[in-house]
Tab-separated table of C-alpha atoms in Angstrom:
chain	number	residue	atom	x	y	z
A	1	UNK	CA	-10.817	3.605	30.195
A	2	UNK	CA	-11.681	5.810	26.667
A	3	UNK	CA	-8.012	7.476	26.578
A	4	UNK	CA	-6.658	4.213	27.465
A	5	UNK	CA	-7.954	1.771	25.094
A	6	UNK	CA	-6.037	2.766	21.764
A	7	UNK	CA	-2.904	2.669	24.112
A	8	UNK	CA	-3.754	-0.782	25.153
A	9	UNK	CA	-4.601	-2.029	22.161
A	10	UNK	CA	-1.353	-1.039	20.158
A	11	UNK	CA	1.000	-2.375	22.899
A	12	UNK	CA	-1.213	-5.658	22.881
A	13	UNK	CA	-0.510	-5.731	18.669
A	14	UNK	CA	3.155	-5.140	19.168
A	15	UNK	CA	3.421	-8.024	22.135
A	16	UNK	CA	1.566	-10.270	19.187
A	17	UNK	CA	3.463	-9.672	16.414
A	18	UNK	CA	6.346	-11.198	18.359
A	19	UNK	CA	5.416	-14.688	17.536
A	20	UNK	CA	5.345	-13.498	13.903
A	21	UNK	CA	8.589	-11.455	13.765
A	22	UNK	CA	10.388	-14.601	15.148
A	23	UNK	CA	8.691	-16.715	12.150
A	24	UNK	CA	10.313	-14.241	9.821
A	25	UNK	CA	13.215	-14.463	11.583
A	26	UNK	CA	13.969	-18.324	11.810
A	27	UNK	CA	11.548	-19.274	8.971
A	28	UNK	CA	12.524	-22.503	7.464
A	29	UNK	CA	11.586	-21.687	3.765
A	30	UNK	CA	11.734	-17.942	2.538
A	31	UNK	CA	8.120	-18.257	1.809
A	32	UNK	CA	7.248	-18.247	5.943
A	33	UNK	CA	9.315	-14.856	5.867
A	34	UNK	CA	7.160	-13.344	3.134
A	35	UNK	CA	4.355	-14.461	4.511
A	36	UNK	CA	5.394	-12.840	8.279
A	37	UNK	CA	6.523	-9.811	6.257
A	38	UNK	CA	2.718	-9.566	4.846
A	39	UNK	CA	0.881	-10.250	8.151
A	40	UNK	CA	3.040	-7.606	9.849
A	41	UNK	CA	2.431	-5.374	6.708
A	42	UNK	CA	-1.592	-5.737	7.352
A	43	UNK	CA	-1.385	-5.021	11.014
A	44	UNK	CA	0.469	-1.629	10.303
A	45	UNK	CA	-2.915	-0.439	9.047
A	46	UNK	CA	-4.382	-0.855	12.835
A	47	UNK	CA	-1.456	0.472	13.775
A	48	UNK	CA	-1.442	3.439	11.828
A	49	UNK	CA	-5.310	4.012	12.702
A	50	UNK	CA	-4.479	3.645	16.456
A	51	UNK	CA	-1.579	6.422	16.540
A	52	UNK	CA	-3.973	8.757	14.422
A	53	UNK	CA	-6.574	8.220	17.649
A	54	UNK	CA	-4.077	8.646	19.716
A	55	UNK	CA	-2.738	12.111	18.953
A	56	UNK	CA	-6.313	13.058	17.687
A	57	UNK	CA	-5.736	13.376	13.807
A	58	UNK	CA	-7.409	9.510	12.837
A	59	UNK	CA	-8.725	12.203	9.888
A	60	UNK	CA	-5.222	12.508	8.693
A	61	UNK	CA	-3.457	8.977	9.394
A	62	UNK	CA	-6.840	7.629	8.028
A	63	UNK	CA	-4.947	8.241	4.604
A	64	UNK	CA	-2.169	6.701	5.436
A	65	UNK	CA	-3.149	3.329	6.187
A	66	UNK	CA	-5.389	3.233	2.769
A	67	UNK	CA	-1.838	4.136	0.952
A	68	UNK	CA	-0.316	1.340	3.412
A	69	UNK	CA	-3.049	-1.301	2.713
A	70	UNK	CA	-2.375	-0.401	-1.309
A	71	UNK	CA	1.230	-0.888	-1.002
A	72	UNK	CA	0.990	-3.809	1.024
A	73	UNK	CA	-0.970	-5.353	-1.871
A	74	UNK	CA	1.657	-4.331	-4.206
A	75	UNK	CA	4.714	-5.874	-2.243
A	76	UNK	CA	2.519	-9.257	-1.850
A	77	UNK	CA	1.673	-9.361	-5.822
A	78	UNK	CA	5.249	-8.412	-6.340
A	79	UNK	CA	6.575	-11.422	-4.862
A	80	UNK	CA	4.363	-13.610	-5.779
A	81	UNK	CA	4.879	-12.689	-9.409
A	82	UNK	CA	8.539	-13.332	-8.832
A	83	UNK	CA	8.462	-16.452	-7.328
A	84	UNK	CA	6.216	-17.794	-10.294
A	85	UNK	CA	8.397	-16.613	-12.523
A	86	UNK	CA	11.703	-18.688	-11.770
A	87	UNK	CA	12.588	-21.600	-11.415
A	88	UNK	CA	12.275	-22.881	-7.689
A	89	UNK	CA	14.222	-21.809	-4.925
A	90	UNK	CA	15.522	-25.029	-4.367
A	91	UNK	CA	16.407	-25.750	-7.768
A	92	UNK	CA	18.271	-22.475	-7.879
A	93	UNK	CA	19.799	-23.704	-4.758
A	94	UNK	CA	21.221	-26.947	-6.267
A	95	UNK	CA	22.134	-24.647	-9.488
A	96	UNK	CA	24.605	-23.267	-7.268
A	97	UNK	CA	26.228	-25.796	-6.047
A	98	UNK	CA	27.077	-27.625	-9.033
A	99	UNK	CA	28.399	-24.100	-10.396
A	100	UNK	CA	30.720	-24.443	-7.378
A	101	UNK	CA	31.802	-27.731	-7.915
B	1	UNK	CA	-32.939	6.224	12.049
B	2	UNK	CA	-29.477	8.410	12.368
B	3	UNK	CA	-31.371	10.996	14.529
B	4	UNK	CA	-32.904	8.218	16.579
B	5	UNK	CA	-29.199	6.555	17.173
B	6	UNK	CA	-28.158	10.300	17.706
B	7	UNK	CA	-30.525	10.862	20.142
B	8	UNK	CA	-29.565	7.843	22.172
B	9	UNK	CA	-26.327	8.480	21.936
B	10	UNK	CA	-26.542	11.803	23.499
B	11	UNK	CA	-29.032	10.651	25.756
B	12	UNK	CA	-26.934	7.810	27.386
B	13	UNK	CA	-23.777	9.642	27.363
B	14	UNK	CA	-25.669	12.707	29.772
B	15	UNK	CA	-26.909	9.944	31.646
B	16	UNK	CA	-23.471	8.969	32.651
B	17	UNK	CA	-22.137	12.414	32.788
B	18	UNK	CA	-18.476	11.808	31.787
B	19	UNK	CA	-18.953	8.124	30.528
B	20	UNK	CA	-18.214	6.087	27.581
B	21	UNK	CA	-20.880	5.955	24.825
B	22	UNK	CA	-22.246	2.519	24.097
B	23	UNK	CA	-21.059	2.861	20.477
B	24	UNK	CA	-17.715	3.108	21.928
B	25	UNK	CA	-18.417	-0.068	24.330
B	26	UNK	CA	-19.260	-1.946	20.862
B	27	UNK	CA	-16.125	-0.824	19.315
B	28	UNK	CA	-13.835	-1.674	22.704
B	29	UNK	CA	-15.934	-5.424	21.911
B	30	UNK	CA	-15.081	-5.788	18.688
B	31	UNK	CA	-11.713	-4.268	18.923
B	32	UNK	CA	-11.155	-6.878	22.288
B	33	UNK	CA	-12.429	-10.118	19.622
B	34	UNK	CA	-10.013	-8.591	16.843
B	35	UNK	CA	-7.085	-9.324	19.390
B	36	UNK	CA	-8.177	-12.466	20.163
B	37	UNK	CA	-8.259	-13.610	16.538
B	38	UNK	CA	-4.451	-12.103	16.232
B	39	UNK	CA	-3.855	-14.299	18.957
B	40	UNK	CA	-5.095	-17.025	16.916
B	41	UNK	CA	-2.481	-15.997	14.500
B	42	UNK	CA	0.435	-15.425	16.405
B	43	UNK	CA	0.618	-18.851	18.077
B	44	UNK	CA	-0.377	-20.428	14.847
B	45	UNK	CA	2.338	-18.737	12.928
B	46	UNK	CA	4.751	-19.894	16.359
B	47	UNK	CA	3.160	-23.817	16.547
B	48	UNK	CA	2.035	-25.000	13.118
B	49	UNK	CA	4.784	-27.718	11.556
B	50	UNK	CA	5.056	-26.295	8.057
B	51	UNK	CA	4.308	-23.362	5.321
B	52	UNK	CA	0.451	-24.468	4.016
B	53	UNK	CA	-0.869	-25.014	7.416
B	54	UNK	CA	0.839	-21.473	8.548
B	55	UNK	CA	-0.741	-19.602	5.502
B	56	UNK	CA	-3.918	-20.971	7.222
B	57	UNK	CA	-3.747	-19.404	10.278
B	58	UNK	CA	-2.192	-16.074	8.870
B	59	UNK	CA	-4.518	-15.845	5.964
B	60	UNK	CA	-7.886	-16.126	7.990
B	61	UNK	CA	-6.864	-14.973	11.386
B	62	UNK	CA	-4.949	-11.947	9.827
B	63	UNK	CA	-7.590	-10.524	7.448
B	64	UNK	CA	-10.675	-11.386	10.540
B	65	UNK	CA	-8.738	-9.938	13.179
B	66	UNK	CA	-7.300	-6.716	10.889
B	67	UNK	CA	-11.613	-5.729	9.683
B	68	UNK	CA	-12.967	-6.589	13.464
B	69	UNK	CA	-9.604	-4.169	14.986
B	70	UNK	CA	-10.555	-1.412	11.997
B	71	UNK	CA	-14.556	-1.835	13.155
B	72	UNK	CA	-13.888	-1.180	16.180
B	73	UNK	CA	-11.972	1.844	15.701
B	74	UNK	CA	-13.903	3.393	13.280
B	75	UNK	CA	-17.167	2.891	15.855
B	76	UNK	CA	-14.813	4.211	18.849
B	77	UNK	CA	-14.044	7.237	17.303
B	78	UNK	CA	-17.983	8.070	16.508
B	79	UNK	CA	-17.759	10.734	18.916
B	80	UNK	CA	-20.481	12.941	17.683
B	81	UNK	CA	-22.549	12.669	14.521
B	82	UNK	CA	-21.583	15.055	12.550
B	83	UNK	CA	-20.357	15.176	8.784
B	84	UNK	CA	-16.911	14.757	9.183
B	85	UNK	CA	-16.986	12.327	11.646
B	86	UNK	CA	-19.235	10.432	9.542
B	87	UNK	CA	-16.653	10.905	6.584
B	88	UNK	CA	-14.442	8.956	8.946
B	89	UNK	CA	-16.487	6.089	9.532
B	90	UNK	CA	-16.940	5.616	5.715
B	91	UNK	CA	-13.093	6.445	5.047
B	92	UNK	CA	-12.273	3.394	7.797
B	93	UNK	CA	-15.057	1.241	6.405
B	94	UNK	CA	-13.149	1.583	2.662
B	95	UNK	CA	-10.503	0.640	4.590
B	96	UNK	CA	-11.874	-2.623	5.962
B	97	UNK	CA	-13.456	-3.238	2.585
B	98	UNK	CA	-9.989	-3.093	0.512
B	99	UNK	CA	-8.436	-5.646	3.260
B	100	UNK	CA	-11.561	-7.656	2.686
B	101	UNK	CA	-10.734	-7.402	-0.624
B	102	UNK	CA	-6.855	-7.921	-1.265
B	103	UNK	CA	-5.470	-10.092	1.749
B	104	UNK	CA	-7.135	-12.973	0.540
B	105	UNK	CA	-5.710	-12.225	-2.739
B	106	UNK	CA	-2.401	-11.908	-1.316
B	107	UNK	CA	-2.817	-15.036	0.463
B	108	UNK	CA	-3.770	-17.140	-2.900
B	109	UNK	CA	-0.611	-15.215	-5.017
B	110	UNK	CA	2.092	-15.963	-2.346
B	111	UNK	CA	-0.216	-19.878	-1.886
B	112	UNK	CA	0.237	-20.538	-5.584
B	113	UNK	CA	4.078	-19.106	-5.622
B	114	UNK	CA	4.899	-21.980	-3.053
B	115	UNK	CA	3.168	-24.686	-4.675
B	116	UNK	CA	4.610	-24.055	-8.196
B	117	UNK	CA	7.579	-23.964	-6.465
B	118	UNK	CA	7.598	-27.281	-5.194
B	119	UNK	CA	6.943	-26.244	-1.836
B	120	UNK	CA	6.101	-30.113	-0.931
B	121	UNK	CA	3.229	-29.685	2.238
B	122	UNK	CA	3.756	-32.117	5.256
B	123	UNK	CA	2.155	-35.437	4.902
B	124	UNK	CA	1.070	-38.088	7.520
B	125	UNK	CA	4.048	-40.253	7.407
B	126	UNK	CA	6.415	-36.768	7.648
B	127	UNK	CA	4.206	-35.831	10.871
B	128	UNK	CA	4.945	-39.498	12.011
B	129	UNK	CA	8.829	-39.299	11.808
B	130	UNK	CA	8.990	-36.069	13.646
B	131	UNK	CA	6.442	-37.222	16.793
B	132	UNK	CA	9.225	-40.438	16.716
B	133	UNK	CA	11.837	-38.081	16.707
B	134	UNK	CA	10.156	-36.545	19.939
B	135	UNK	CA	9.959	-39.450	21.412
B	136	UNK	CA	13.834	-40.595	21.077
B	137	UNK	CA	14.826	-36.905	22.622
C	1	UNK	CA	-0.872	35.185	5.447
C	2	UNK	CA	0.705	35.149	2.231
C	3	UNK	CA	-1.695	32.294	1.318
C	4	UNK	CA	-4.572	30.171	1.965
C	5	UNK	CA	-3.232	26.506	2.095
C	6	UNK	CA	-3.790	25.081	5.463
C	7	UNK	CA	-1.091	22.438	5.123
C	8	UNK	CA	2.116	23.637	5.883
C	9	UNK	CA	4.325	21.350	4.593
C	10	UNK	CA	2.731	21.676	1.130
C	11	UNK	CA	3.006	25.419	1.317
C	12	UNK	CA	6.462	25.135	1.726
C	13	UNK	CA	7.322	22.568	-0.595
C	14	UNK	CA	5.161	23.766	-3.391
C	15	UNK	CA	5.621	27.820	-2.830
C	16	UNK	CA	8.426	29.127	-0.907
C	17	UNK	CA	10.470	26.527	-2.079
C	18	UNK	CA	9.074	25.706	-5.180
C	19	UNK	CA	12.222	26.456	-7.004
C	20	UNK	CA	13.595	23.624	-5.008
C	21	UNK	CA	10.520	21.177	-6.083
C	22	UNK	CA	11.042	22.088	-9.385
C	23	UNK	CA	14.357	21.091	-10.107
C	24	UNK	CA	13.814	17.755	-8.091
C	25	UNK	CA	10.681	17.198	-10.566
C	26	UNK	CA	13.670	17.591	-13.034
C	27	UNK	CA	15.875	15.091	-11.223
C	28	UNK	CA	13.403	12.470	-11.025
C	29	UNK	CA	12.819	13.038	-15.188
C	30	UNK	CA	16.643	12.984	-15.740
C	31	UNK	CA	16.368	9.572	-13.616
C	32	UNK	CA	14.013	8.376	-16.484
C	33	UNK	CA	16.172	9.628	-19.315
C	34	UNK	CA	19.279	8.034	-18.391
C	35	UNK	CA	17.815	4.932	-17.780
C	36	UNK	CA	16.336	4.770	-21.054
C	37	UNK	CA	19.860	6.143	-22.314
C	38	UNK	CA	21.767	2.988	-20.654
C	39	UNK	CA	19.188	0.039	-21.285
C	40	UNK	CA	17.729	1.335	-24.562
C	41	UNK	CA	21.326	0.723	-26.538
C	42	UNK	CA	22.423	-2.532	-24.809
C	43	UNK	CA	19.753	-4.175	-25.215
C	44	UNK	CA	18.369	-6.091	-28.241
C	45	UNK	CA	14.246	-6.609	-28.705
C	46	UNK	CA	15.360	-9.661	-29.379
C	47	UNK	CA	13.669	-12.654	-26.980
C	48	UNK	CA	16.466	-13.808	-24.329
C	49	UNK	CA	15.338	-16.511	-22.253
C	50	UNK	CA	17.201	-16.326	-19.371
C	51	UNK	CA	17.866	-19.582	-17.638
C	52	UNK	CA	16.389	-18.740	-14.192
C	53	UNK	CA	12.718	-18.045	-15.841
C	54	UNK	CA	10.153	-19.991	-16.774
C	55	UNK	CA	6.406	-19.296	-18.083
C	56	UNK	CA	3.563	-18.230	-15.848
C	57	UNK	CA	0.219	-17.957	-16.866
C	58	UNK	CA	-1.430	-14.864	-15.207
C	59	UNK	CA	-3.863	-16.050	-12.095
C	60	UNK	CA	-7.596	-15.516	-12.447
C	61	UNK	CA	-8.123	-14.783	-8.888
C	62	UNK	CA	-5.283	-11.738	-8.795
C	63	UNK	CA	-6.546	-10.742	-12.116
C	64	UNK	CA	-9.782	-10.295	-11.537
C	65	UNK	CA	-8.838	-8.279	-7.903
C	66	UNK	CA	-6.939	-6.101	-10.038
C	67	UNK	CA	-9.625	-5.705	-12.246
C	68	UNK	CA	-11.532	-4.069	-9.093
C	69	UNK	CA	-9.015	-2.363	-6.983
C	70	UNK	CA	-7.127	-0.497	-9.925
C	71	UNK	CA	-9.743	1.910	-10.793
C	72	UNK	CA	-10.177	2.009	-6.649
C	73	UNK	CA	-6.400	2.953	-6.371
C	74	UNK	CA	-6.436	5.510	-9.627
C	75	UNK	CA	-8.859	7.488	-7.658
C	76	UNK	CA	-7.240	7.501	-4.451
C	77	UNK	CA	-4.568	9.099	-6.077
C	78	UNK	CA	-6.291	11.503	-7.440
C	79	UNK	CA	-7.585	12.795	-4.527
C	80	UNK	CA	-4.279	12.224	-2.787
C	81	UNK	CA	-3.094	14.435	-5.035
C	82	UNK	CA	-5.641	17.135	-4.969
C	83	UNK	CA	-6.071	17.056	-1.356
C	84	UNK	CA	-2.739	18.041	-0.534
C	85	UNK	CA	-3.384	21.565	0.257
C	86	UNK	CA	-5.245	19.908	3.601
C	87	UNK	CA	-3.876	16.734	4.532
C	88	UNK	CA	-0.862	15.276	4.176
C	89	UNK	CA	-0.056	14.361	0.076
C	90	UNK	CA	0.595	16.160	-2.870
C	91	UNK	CA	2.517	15.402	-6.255
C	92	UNK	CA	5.286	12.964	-5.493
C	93	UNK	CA	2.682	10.656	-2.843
C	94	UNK	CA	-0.269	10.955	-5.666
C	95	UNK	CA	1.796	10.368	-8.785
C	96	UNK	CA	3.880	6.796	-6.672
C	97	UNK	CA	0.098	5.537	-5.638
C	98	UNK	CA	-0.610	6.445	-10.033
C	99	UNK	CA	2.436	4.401	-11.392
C	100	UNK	CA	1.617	1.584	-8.817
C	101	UNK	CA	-1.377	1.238	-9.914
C	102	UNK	CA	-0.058	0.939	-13.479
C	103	UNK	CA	2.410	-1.654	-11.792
C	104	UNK	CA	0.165	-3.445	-10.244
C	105	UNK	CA	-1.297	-3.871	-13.837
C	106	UNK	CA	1.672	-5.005	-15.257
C	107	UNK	CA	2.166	-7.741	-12.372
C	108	UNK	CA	-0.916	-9.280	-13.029
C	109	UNK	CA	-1.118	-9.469	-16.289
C	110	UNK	CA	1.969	-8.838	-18.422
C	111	UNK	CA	4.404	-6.347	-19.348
C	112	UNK	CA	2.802	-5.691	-22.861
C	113	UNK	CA	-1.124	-5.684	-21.391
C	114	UNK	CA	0.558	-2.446	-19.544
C	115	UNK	CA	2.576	-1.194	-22.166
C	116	UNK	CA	-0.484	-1.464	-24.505
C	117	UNK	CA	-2.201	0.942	-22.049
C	118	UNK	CA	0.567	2.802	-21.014
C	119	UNK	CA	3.249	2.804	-24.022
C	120	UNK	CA	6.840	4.401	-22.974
C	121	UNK	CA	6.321	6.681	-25.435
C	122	UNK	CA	3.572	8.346	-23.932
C	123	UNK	CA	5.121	7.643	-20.546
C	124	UNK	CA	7.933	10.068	-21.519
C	125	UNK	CA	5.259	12.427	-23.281
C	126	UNK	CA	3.392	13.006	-19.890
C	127	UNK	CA	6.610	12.706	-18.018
C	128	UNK	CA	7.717	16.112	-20.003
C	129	UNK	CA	4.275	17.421	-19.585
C	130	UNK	CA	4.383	17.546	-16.275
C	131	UNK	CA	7.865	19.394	-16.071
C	132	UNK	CA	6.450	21.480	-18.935
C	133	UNK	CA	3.042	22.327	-16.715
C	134	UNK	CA	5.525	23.417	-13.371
C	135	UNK	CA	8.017	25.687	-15.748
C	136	UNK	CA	4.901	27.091	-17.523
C	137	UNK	CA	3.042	28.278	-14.162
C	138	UNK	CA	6.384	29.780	-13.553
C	139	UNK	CA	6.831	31.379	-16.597
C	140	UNK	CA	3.475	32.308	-16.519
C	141	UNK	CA	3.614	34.509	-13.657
C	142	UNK	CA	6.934	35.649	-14.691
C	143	UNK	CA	4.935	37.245	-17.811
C	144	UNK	CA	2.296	38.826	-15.430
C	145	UNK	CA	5.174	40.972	-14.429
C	146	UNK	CA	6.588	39.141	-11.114
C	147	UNK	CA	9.275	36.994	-10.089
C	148	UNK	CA	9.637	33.465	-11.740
C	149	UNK	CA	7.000	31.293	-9.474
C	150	UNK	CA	5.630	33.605	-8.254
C	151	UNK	CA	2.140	32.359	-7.613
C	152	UNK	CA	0.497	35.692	-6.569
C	153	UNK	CA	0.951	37.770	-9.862
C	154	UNK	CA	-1.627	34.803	-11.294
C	155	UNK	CA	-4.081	36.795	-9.534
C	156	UNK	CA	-4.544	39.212	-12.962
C	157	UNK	CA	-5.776	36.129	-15.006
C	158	UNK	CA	-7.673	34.165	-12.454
C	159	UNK	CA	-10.717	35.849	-10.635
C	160	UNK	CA	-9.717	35.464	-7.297
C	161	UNK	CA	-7.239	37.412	-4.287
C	162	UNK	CA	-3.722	36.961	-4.220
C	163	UNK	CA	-3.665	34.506	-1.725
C	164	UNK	CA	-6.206	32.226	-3.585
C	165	UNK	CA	-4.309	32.515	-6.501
C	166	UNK	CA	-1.293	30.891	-4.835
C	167	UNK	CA	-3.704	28.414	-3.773
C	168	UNK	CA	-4.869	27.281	-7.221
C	169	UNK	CA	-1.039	27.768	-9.240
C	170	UNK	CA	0.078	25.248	-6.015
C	171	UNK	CA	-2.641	22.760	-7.122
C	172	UNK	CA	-1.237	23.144	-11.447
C	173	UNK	CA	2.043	22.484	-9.687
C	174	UNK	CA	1.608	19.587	-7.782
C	175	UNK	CA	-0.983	18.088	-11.316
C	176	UNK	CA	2.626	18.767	-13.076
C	177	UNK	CA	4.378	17.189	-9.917
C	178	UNK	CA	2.555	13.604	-10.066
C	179	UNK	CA	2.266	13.701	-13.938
C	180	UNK	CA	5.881	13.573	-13.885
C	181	UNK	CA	6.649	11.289	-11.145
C	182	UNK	CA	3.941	8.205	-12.417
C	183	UNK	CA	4.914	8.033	-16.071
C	184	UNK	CA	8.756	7.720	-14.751
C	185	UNK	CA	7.537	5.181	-12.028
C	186	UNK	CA	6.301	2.956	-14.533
C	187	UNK	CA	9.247	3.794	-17.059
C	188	UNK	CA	11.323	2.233	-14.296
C	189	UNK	CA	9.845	-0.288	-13.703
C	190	UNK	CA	9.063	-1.328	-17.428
C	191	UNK	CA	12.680	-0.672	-18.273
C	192	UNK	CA	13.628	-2.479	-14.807
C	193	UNK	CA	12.261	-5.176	-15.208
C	194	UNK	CA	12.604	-6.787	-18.540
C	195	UNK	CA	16.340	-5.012	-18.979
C	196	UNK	CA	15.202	-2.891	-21.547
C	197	UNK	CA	13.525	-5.338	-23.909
C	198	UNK	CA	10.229	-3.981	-22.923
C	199	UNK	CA	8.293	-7.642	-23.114
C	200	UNK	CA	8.553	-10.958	-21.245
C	201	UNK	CA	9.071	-8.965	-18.138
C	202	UNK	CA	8.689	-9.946	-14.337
C-alpha cells in the first residue's frame, strides 16, 4: 500500500486533468484556456512532489516545484497584465474584420 | 512534544512490524480528500455554462485540493524524525504556503482581465434560452 | 577526486567545462547588447500610443501579493544559486528566478516603478560584472601560475586543499553566472516590452 500510493495518486491527477485539458482545448473564450493552462500549471507542483517520492529524491524535486509554483505565478500575472492592457478581445476581433472589408 | 510524537511513531510502526505509520495513514487521508476536491474541479471545469462560474470551481477547488495533496505528501514522507527530513516538511509546507498565497491572486488578475474585457457573465434569461434550446433538441 | 562538489552536473558545467560556460555567459550578454543596439536607435522616448492599448491602473490585490512574495522569491534564488554545488541549480536557474522577480515587479506595478529600482544602466553594469567576476577567477588562477580556469592553483590565496578551492572559485563562478543572466533577463524584458521606449510598457 506505502510504495503504491504516490503511484496511485499521480495516475488519479493525470485521469483528472482530462476534464480540464479538454476545457483548454474547446474553450469558448480564450480566457477558459488560460484559466485550464493555470489549473494544470498548479497541479504540476503535486506532480513534481509525487515523482520526487517516487524515485526517492522529494529532497531534490522539492526545489523544483517551489521554482514551478513561482513561475506559475509569473505566467498568470503575465497574462493578466496583458489582457488589461488592450483593448478587448472581441473588440480586436471586430477590428479585424472591418480591416478586411 | 516531538520526542513524544517520535516515540509513538516508532512505537506503532514496531508494533506492526513492516506497517504503515499512522502519520503516513493521515497523509494517504488528506492526500485521498485532495483528490476528491480535484474532482470537484474537473467536472466543474467540464459542466459549468460559462467563464465566472468556471473560475469558481477552478479557483477554490484548485488551490484546496493542490495544499490538502502537498499535506499529505509532506506528512507521508515523515519517515523518521530526523533533521533533514524535518527540513522537508518545512520546505513542502513553504510550498503549500506560496499556493495559499498566489493562486488566489492569480485567480483575481486573470477574474479582473475578463471583466474589463467585457467578458459579459451568463444571466437568468441567457440560462433560460439555452434550457429551451434543450428542450426543442 | 579532483574536487569536492557532490553535484555532478555542476562540476561539469562550472569546471571541466567551464570554458564552455563562460563563453555562453558571453552569449547571453551579447543577446543584451544587440538588443539594446537594434531598439535603442529606432525608437524615439517619445509617447506612442498604440491603438490596441489602453490604461490600467495597477490592482491592489496583485500589488500587495507582490509586495510579499518578491522578497520570498529574491531569496529563493539566492539559495538556488548557492546551493548548486548539492542540488540541482546554479547560475543560469538562480539568476532567471532573480530577473523574474524583477519582472514580476514590473507587471504589477509599472515599467518605470522597476526601472526606478532596477535602471538599464545598472542592468548592463552588473550584467558586465558578472562576465568580469567569471574572466577574473580565470585570470586569477592563470596568475597563480596554472592554466586559465584553473580552479585548483586558487589554493595559494585561499586557506584551504586543492579540491576545496575548486569548490569555492565554482561558487564566484556561478555569483558571476546569475549576475549576468538577471540584469539581461530584465533588460529583455524592459526593452521587450515597451519597444525600446523604456515607459508605458506591458
Amino acid at each position: 500500500m506505502s510504495e503504491y500510493f504516490p503511484l496511485i495518486m499521480g495516475v488519479a491527477l493525470f485521469v483528472l486533468m482530462i476534464p480540464v485539458v479538454y476545457r483548454i482545448w474547446v474553450g469558448p473564450t480564450g480566457f477558459d484556456r488560460i484559466l485550464g493552462v493555470n489549473v494544470i500549471g498548479t497541479k504540476t507542483t503535486v506532480l513534481l512532489v509525487i515523482i520526487g517520492t517516487v524515485y526517492d529524491r522529494v529532497d531534490m524535486f522539492v526545489d523544483f516545484a517551489i521554482a514551478y509554483a513561482l513561475l506559475n505565478f509569473v505566467s498568470a500575472i503575465v497574462v493578466s497584465r496583458y489582457l488589461n492592457r488592450t483593448i478587448s478581445l472581441k473588440e480586436m476581433e471586430a477590428k479585424e474584420k472591418k480591416a478586411k472589408a | 512534544m516531538n520526542s513524544n510524537l517520535m516515540q509513538f511513531a516508532l512505537a506503532s510502526a514496531s508494533a506492526e512490524g513492516e506497517g504503515v505509520l499512522p502519520l503516513q495513514w493521515l497523509g494517504v487521508f488528506f492526500g485521498c480528500l485532495g483528490l476528491l476536491f480535484f474532482l470537484g474541479t474537473a467536472v466543474g471545469m467540464l459542466r459549468f455554462p460559462d467563464f465566472y462560474t468556471r473560475m469558481h470551481a477552478a479557483g477554490k477547488g484548485d488551490t484546496l485540493s493542490t495544499m490538502l495533496m502537498l499535506i499529505g505528501f509532506a506528512l507521508f514522507t515523515m519517515d523518521d524524525f530526523s533533521l533533514s527530513s524535518w527540513l522537508l516538511f518545512v520546505k513542502i509546507m513553504g510550498v503549500v504556503l506560496f499556493i495559499f498565497i498566489s493562486t488566489p491572486t492569480s485567480s483575481h488578475a486573470l477574474m479582473r482581465a475578463a471583466f474589463e474585457d467585457d467578458e459579459m457573465p451568463m444571466t437568468e434569461e441567457d440560462l433560460k434560452k439555452s434550457k429551451k434550446r434543450r428542450k426543442k433538441k | 577526486m579532483d574536487t569536492e562538489v557532490p553535484n555532478m552536473v555542476t562540476a561539469v558545467l562550472a569546471d571541466y567545462r567551464g570554458f564552455d560556460t563562460m563563453f555562453e555567459t558571453v552569449v547571453v550578454f551579447i543577446a543584451g547588447l544587440a538588443l539594446l543596439a537594434i531598439l535603442k536607435s529606432s525608437s524615439s522616448s517619445k509617447r506612442i500610443k498604440r491603438e490596441h492599448e489602453v490604461e490600467a491602473e495597477p490592482d491592489l490585490i496583485v500589488t500587495n501579493t507582490v509586495r510579499l512574495i518578491v522578497p520570498v522569491i529574491q531569496i529563493f534564488a539566492f539559495y538556488v544559486l548557492a546551493h548548486g554545488h548539492v542540488s540541482p541549480g546554479g547560475g543560469f536557474q538562480g539568476g532567471v528566478l532573480m530577473g523574474a522577480s524583477f519582472i514580476l515587479v514590473a507587471l504589477s506595478w509599472d515599467l518605470d516603478e522597476a526601472l526606478a529600482r532596477f535602471s538599464l544602466n545598472r542592468c548592463m553594469t552588473v550584467a558586465a560584472l558578472g562576465i568580469f567576476i567569471y574572466a577574473g577567477i580565470g585570470l586569477l588562477s592563470m596568475a597563480l601560475g596554472g592554466e586559465f580556469l584553473d580552479y585548483a592553483e586558487l589554493h595559494k590565496i585561499l586557506p584551504v586543499s586543492p579540491e576545496m578551492a575548486r569548490y569555492h572559485a565554482m561558487l564566484g563562478v556561478e555569483i558571476g553566472v546569475g549576475f549576468t543572466v538577471a540584469a539581461i533577463m530584465f533588460a529583455l524584458y524592459a526593452n521587450l516590452s515597451s519597444g525600446g521606449r523604456l515607459r508605458d510598457g506591458l
